[in-house]
PDB file of C-alpha atoms in Angstrom:
ATOM      1  CA  PRO K   1      52.560  42.020 -25.358  1.00 55.00           C
ATOM      2  CA  PRO K   2      49.639  42.620 -23.250  1.00 64.00           C
ATOM      3  CA  PHE K   3      48.742  39.913 -20.405  1.00 62.00           C
ATOM      4  CA  ILE K   4      46.298  37.086 -20.914  1.00 63.00           C
ATOM      5  CA  PHE K   5      44.988  35.130 -18.873  1.00 58.00           C
ATOM      6  CA  THR K   6      44.861  31.214 -20.142  1.00 60.00           C
ATOM      7  CA  VAL K   7      42.733  28.364 -18.566  1.00 56.00           C
ATOM      8  CA  PRO K   8      43.691  24.695 -19.344  1.00 64.00           C
ATOM      9  CA  ASP K   9      40.558  22.788 -20.562  1.00 68.00           C
ATOM     10  CA  TYR K  10      40.187  20.659 -18.481  1.00 73.00           C
ATOM     11  CA  HIS K  11      40.135  23.123 -15.594  1.00 74.00           C
ATOM     12  CA  ALA K  12      37.791  25.439 -17.407  1.00 75.00           C
ATOM     13  CA  LEU K  13      35.226  21.709 -18.071  1.00 79.00           C
ATOM     14  CA  PHE K  14      35.994  21.217 -14.094  1.00 83.00           C
ATOM     15  CA  LEU K  15      35.019  24.678 -13.478  1.00 82.00           C
ATOM     16  CA  GLY K  16      31.381  24.261 -15.351  1.00 81.00           C
ATOM     17  CA  LEU K  17      30.938  20.660 -13.969  1.00 83.00           C
ATOM     18  CA  ILE K  18      31.435  22.610 -10.305  1.00 83.00           C
ATOM     19  CA  TYR K  19      28.913  25.380 -11.296  1.00 84.00           C
ATOM     20  CA  LEU K  20      26.362  23.004 -12.729  1.00 82.00           C
ATOM     21  CA  LEU K  21      26.210  20.194  -9.872  1.00 81.00           C
ATOM     22  CA  PHE K  22      26.423  22.939  -6.614  1.00 80.00           C
ATOM     23  CA  LEU K  23      25.191  26.659  -8.519  1.00 82.00           C
ATOM     24  CA  SER K  24      23.365  26.127 -11.252  1.00 84.00           C
ATOM     25  CA  PRO K  25      18.852  25.810 -10.928  1.00 89.00           C
ATOM     26  CA  ILE K  26      19.005  23.044 -12.656  1.00 90.00           C
ATOM     27  CA  PHE K  27      19.513  20.987  -9.418  1.00 91.00           C
ATOM     28  CA  LYS K  28      17.300  22.999  -7.530  1.00 93.00           C
ATOM     29  CA  ILE K  29      14.453  21.077  -5.912  1.00 94.00           C
ATOM     30  CA  LYS K  30      11.313  22.544  -7.805  1.00 95.00           C
ATOM     31  CA  ASP K  31       8.797  19.631  -7.534  1.00 94.00           C
ATOM     32  CA  VAL K  32       7.699  17.147  -4.722  1.00 94.00           C
ATOM     33  CA  GLU K  33       5.593  14.411  -4.708  1.00 94.00           C
ATOM     34  CA  LEU K  34       3.864  12.417  -2.402  1.00 93.00           C
ATOM     35  CA  SER K  35       2.267   9.851  -1.680  1.00 92.00           C
ATOM     36  CA  VAL K  36       0.717   8.704   1.817  1.00 83.00           C
ATOM     37  CA  THR K  37      -2.502   6.990   2.698  1.00 75.00           C
ATOM     38  CA  SER K  38      -5.876   8.211   4.659  1.00 74.00           C
ATOM     39  CA  GLN K  39      -4.326   8.830   7.688  1.00 76.00           C
ATOM     40  CA  VAL K  40      -2.154  11.705   7.881  1.00 83.00           C
ATOM     41  CA  ASN K  41      -2.988  14.784   5.905  1.00 86.00           C
ATOM     42  CA  HIS K  42      -1.601  15.116   2.286  1.00 87.00           C
ATOM     43  CA  ASP K  43      -2.245  18.836   1.276  1.00 91.00           C
ATOM     44  CA  GLN K  44      -0.600  20.209   5.269  1.00 90.00           C
ATOM     45  CA  ALA K  45       2.082  17.312   4.831  1.00 90.00           C
ATOM     46  CA  LEU K  46       3.255  18.490   1.482  1.00 92.00           C
ATOM     47  CA  ALA K  47       3.057  22.019   2.785  1.00 93.00           C
ATOM     48  CA  LEU K  48       5.852  20.952   5.061  1.00 92.00           C
ATOM     49  CA  ILE K  49       7.787  19.054   2.509  1.00 93.00           C
ATOM     50  CA  LYS K  50       8.153  22.431   0.169  1.00 94.00           C
ATOM     51  CA  GLN K  51       8.966  24.451   2.494  1.00 93.00           C
ATOM     52  CA  ASN K  52      11.593  22.072   4.139  1.00 93.00           C
ATOM     53  CA  ALA K  53      12.596  21.646  -0.018  1.00 93.00           C
ATOM     54  CA  VAL K  54      11.546  23.837  -2.394  1.00 94.00           C
ATOM     55  CA  GLY K  55      14.644  26.098  -3.736  1.00 93.00           C
ATOM     56  CA  LYS K  56      17.834  23.293  -2.177  1.00 93.00           C
ATOM     57  CA  ASN K  57      20.395  21.700  -3.753  1.00 92.00           C
ATOM     58  CA  ILE K  58      19.025  18.524  -4.276  1.00 91.00           C
ATOM     59  CA  PHE K  59      22.172  16.772  -3.376  1.00 88.00           C
ATOM     60  CA  PHE K  60      23.158  19.052  -0.369  1.00 88.00           C
ATOM     61  CA  TRP K  61      19.322  18.722   0.914  1.00 91.00           C
ATOM     62  CA  ASP K  62      19.824  17.606   4.241  1.00 90.00           C
ATOM     63  CA  LYS K  63      16.071  15.079   4.720  1.00 89.00           C
ATOM     64  CA  SER K  64      16.234  14.498   8.467  1.00 89.00           C
ATOM     65  CA  GLY K  65      14.788  17.922   9.136  1.00 88.00           C
ATOM     66  CA  ILE K  66      11.506  17.121   7.634  1.00 90.00           C
ATOM     67  CA  GLU K  67      12.186  13.532   8.601  1.00 89.00           C
ATOM     68  CA  LYS K  68      11.759  14.553  12.719  1.00 88.00           C
ATOM     69  CA  GLU K  69       9.105  16.983  11.932  1.00 89.00           C
ATOM     70  CA  ILE K  70       6.625  14.891  10.048  1.00 88.00           C
ATOM     71  CA  GLN K  71       7.011  12.009  12.572  1.00 83.00           C
ATOM     72  CA  ASP K  72       6.101  14.632  15.031  1.00 83.00           C
ATOM     73  CA  LYS K  73       3.095  16.082  13.790  1.00 85.00           C
ATOM     74  CA  TYR K  74       1.490  13.251  12.760  1.00 83.00           C
ATOM     75  CA  SER K  75       1.625  10.363  15.161  1.00 78.00           C
ATOM     76  CA  LEU K  76       0.024   7.862  12.831  1.00 81.00           C
ATOM     77  CA  VAL K  77       3.762   7.930  10.838  1.00 84.00           C
ATOM     78  CA  ALA K  78       5.018   4.173  10.892  1.00 82.00           C
ATOM     79  CA  ASP K  79       7.956   5.328   8.201  1.00 85.00           C
ATOM     80  CA  LEU K  80       9.310   7.672   5.645  1.00 88.00           C
ATOM     81  CA  LEU K  81      10.846   7.212   2.411  1.00 91.00           C
ATOM     82  CA  ILE K  82      12.017  10.285   0.276  1.00 92.00           C
ATOM     83  CA  TYR K  83      13.577   9.218  -3.347  1.00 93.00           C
ATOM     84  CA  LYS K  84      15.733  12.024  -5.039  1.00 92.00           C
ATOM     85  CA  GLY K  85      14.566  12.104  -8.673  1.00 91.00           C
ATOM     86  CA  LEU K  86      17.096  13.601 -10.811  1.00 87.00           C
ATOM     87  CA  PRO K  87      17.843  16.415 -11.973  1.00 90.00           C
ATOM     88  CA  ASN K  88      15.249  18.114  -9.229  1.00 93.00           C
ATOM     89  CA  THR K  89      12.184  16.462  -8.137  1.00 94.00           C
ATOM     90  CA  ILE K  90      11.504  14.753  -5.262  1.00 95.00           C
ATOM     91  CA  LYS K  91       8.951  11.752  -3.994  1.00 95.00           C
ATOM     92  CA  VAL K  92       8.010  11.153  -0.393  1.00 93.00           C
ATOM     93  CA  VAL K  93       6.086   7.849   0.674  1.00 93.00           C
ATOM     94  CA  ILE K  94       4.640   7.787   4.139  1.00 90.00           C
ATOM     95  CA  GLN K  95       4.039   4.218   5.263  1.00 88.00           C
ATOM     96  CA  GLU K  96       1.105   4.661   8.174  1.00 86.00           C
ATOM     97  CA  THR K  97       0.810   2.694  11.345  1.00 87.00           C
ATOM     98  CA  THR K  98      -3.107   1.049  11.830  1.00 87.00           C
ATOM     99  CA  PRO K  99      -4.726   1.729  15.144  1.00 92.00           C
ATOM    100  CA  LYS K 100      -5.842  -1.928  16.235  1.00 94.00           C
ATOM    101  CA  ILE K 101      -6.749  -1.591  20.114  1.00 95.00           C
ATOM    102  CA  GLU K 102      -8.721   1.170  22.538  1.00 96.00           C
ATOM    103  CA  TRP K 103      -6.347   0.915  25.630  1.00 96.00           C
ATOM    104  CA  VAL K 104      -8.378   3.117  28.108  1.00 96.00           C
ATOM    105  CA  THR K 105      -6.281   3.629  31.728  1.00 95.00           C
ATOM    106  CA  ASN K 106      -7.075   6.688  34.317  1.00 91.00           C
ATOM    107  CA  SER K 107      -9.733   7.787  32.336  1.00 92.00           C
ATOM    108  CA  LYS K 108      -8.215   8.131  29.056  1.00 95.00           C
ATOM    109  CA  ILE K 109      -8.511   6.298  26.088  1.00 95.00           C
ATOM    110  CA  TYR K 110      -5.059   5.576  23.548  1.00 95.00           C
ATOM    111  CA  LEU K 111      -4.899   4.116  20.299  1.00 94.00           C
ATOM    112  CA  ILE K 112      -2.557   0.766  20.024  1.00 95.00           C
ATOM    113  CA  ASP K 113      -1.232  -0.146  16.553  1.00 93.00           C
ATOM    114  CA  ASP K 114      -0.641  -3.463  15.751  1.00 91.00           C
ATOM    115  CA  GLN K 115       3.206  -3.832  16.916  1.00 91.00           C
ATOM    116  CA  GLY K 116       1.961  -3.069  20.522  1.00 94.00           C
ATOM    117  CA  GLN K 117       2.685   0.697  20.640  1.00 92.00           C
ATOM    118  CA  VAL K 118       0.956   3.506  21.913  1.00 92.00           C
ATOM    119  CA  ILE K 119      -0.084   6.086  19.340  1.00 89.00           C
ATOM    120  CA  LYS K 120      -1.666   8.450  20.813  1.00 88.00           C
ATOM    121  CA  GLU K 121      -4.768   9.426  22.584  1.00 90.00           C
ATOM    122  CA  GLY K 122      -8.162   9.107  20.717  1.00 89.00           C
ATOM    123  CA  VAL K 123     -11.730   7.243  20.503  1.00 91.00           C
ATOM    124  CA  ASP K 124     -12.138   4.652  17.410  1.00 89.00           C
ATOM    125  CA  ASP K 125     -15.096   2.585  18.595  1.00 88.00           C
ATOM    126  CA  LYS K 126     -14.540   0.091  15.984  1.00 92.00           C
ATOM    127  CA  LEU K 127     -11.039  -1.003  17.967  1.00 94.00           C
ATOM    128  CA  ILE K 128     -11.514  -4.154  19.795  1.00 95.00           C
ATOM    129  CA  LYS K 129     -11.086  -1.835  23.475  1.00 96.00           C
ATOM    130  CA  ILE K 130      -8.682  -3.116  26.164  1.00 96.00           C
ATOM    131  CA  VAL K 131     -10.012  -1.583  30.223  1.00 96.00           C
ATOM    132  CA  ASP K 132      -6.963  -1.507  32.562  1.00 95.00           C
ATOM    133  CA  THR K 133      -7.993  -2.269  35.524  1.00 94.00           C
ATOM    134  CA  LYS K 134      -5.348  -1.511  37.547  1.00 94.00           C
ATOM    135  CA  ASN K 135      -4.634   2.479  35.539  1.00 93.00           C
ATOM    136  CA  LEU K 136      -0.948   2.120  35.179  1.00 92.00           C
ATOM    137  CA  PRO K 137      -0.350   5.329  33.229  1.00 93.00           C
ATOM    138  CA  ILE K 138       1.229   4.896  29.538  1.00 94.00           C
ATOM    139  CA  ASN K 139       2.648   7.738  27.313  1.00 91.00           C
ATOM    140  CA  PRO K 140       2.659   7.837  22.963  1.00 88.00           C
ATOM    141  CA  GLY K 141       5.138   5.837  21.635  1.00 85.00           C
ATOM    142  CA  ASP K 142       5.430   2.936  25.031  1.00 91.00           C
ATOM    143  CA  ARG K 143       5.319  -0.681  23.649  1.00 93.00           C
ATOM    144  CA  ILE K 144       2.609  -1.994  25.933  1.00 94.00           C
ATOM    145  CA  LEU K 145       1.208  -5.512  24.518  1.00 94.00           C
ATOM    146  CA  PRO K 146       3.206  -8.772  22.608  1.00 95.00           C
ATOM    147  CA  VAL K 147       2.228  -8.775  18.898  1.00 95.00           C
ATOM    148  CA  PHE K 148       0.857 -12.367  19.889  1.00 96.00           C
ATOM    149  CA  PHE K 149      -1.749 -10.816  22.210  1.00 95.00           C
ATOM    150  CA  ILE K 150      -3.334  -8.267  19.443  1.00 95.00           C
ATOM    151  CA  ASN K 151      -3.486 -10.971  17.129  1.00 95.00           C
ATOM    152  CA  PHE K 152      -5.097 -13.646  19.487  1.00 96.00           C
ATOM    153  CA  LEU K 153      -7.415 -10.740  20.163  1.00 95.00           C
ATOM    154  CA  GLY K 154      -8.086 -10.148  17.069  1.00 94.00           C
ATOM    155  CA  ASP K 155      -8.581 -13.821  16.157  1.00 95.00           C
ATOM    156  CA  PHE K 156     -10.662 -14.416  19.029  1.00 95.00           C
ATOM    157  CA  THR K 157     -13.288 -11.744  18.827  1.00 94.00           C
ATOM    158  CA  SER K 158     -13.383 -12.895  15.083  1.00 94.00           C
ATOM    159  CA  GLN K 159     -14.648 -15.765  16.461  1.00 95.00           C
ATOM    160  CA  ALA K 160     -16.912 -14.801  18.749  1.00 94.00           C
ATOM    161  CA  GLN K 161     -18.274 -12.465  15.813  1.00 93.00           C
ATOM    162  CA  ASN K 162     -18.892 -15.654  13.788  1.00 95.00           C
ATOM    163  CA  PHE K 163     -21.232 -17.066  16.578  1.00 93.00           C
ATOM    164  CA  GLY K 164     -23.414 -14.268  17.003  1.00 94.00           C
ATOM    165  CA  LEU K 165     -21.407 -12.814  20.231  1.00 93.00           C
ATOM    166  CA  LYS K 166     -20.463  -9.269  20.846  1.00 91.00           C
ATOM    167  CA  ILE K 167     -17.511  -8.383  22.743  1.00 92.00           C
ATOM    168  CA  LYS K 168     -18.165  -4.914  24.833  1.00 93.00           C
ATOM    169  CA  ASN K 169     -14.665  -4.761  25.816  1.00 94.00           C
ATOM    170  CA  PHE K 170     -11.776  -6.937  27.922  1.00 94.00           C
ATOM    171  CA  SER K 171      -9.791  -5.786  31.336  1.00 94.00           C
ATOM    172  CA  VAL K 172      -6.773  -6.695  32.381  1.00 92.00           C
ATOM    173  CA  SER K 173      -5.212  -6.546  36.255  1.00 87.00           C
ATOM    174  CA  GLU K 174      -1.462  -6.835  35.289  1.00 73.00           C
TER     175      GLU K 174
END
């Protein structure tokens, strides 16, 4: 008789499952949903994520690359949350930090968030301004102010405005 190759049913089922999970297009990322507030450009961030994720298997897609790229490109990103929705959708939520202080040193202006961390160089005239009279160098990512001090300045400025006073800036020497 001719040679007949037979595969037991459970082997065929196992091979089918392997194909379905790893090789078939069912679990390849097709859709990306992005939730972001106003500081990060939605279309640019969505394009970056799609470039990194679309067409890759949802089970094996390494999100660390896009997390780093988004955080490097947008300094106002505080956290990046990624959810995998089966069979082929990922949802990305970008949580942003909000500038609270303008810090002036060495003829440069930096934005400081509510945690006292230097976000980036930039100007926002609506923020509390602090002038460093020692002109100490700072860099994005440095934590230069304690949270209680930022809260104090905010409360103090609000109270001053309630009395009709406008504070131009604060200065620190240390």
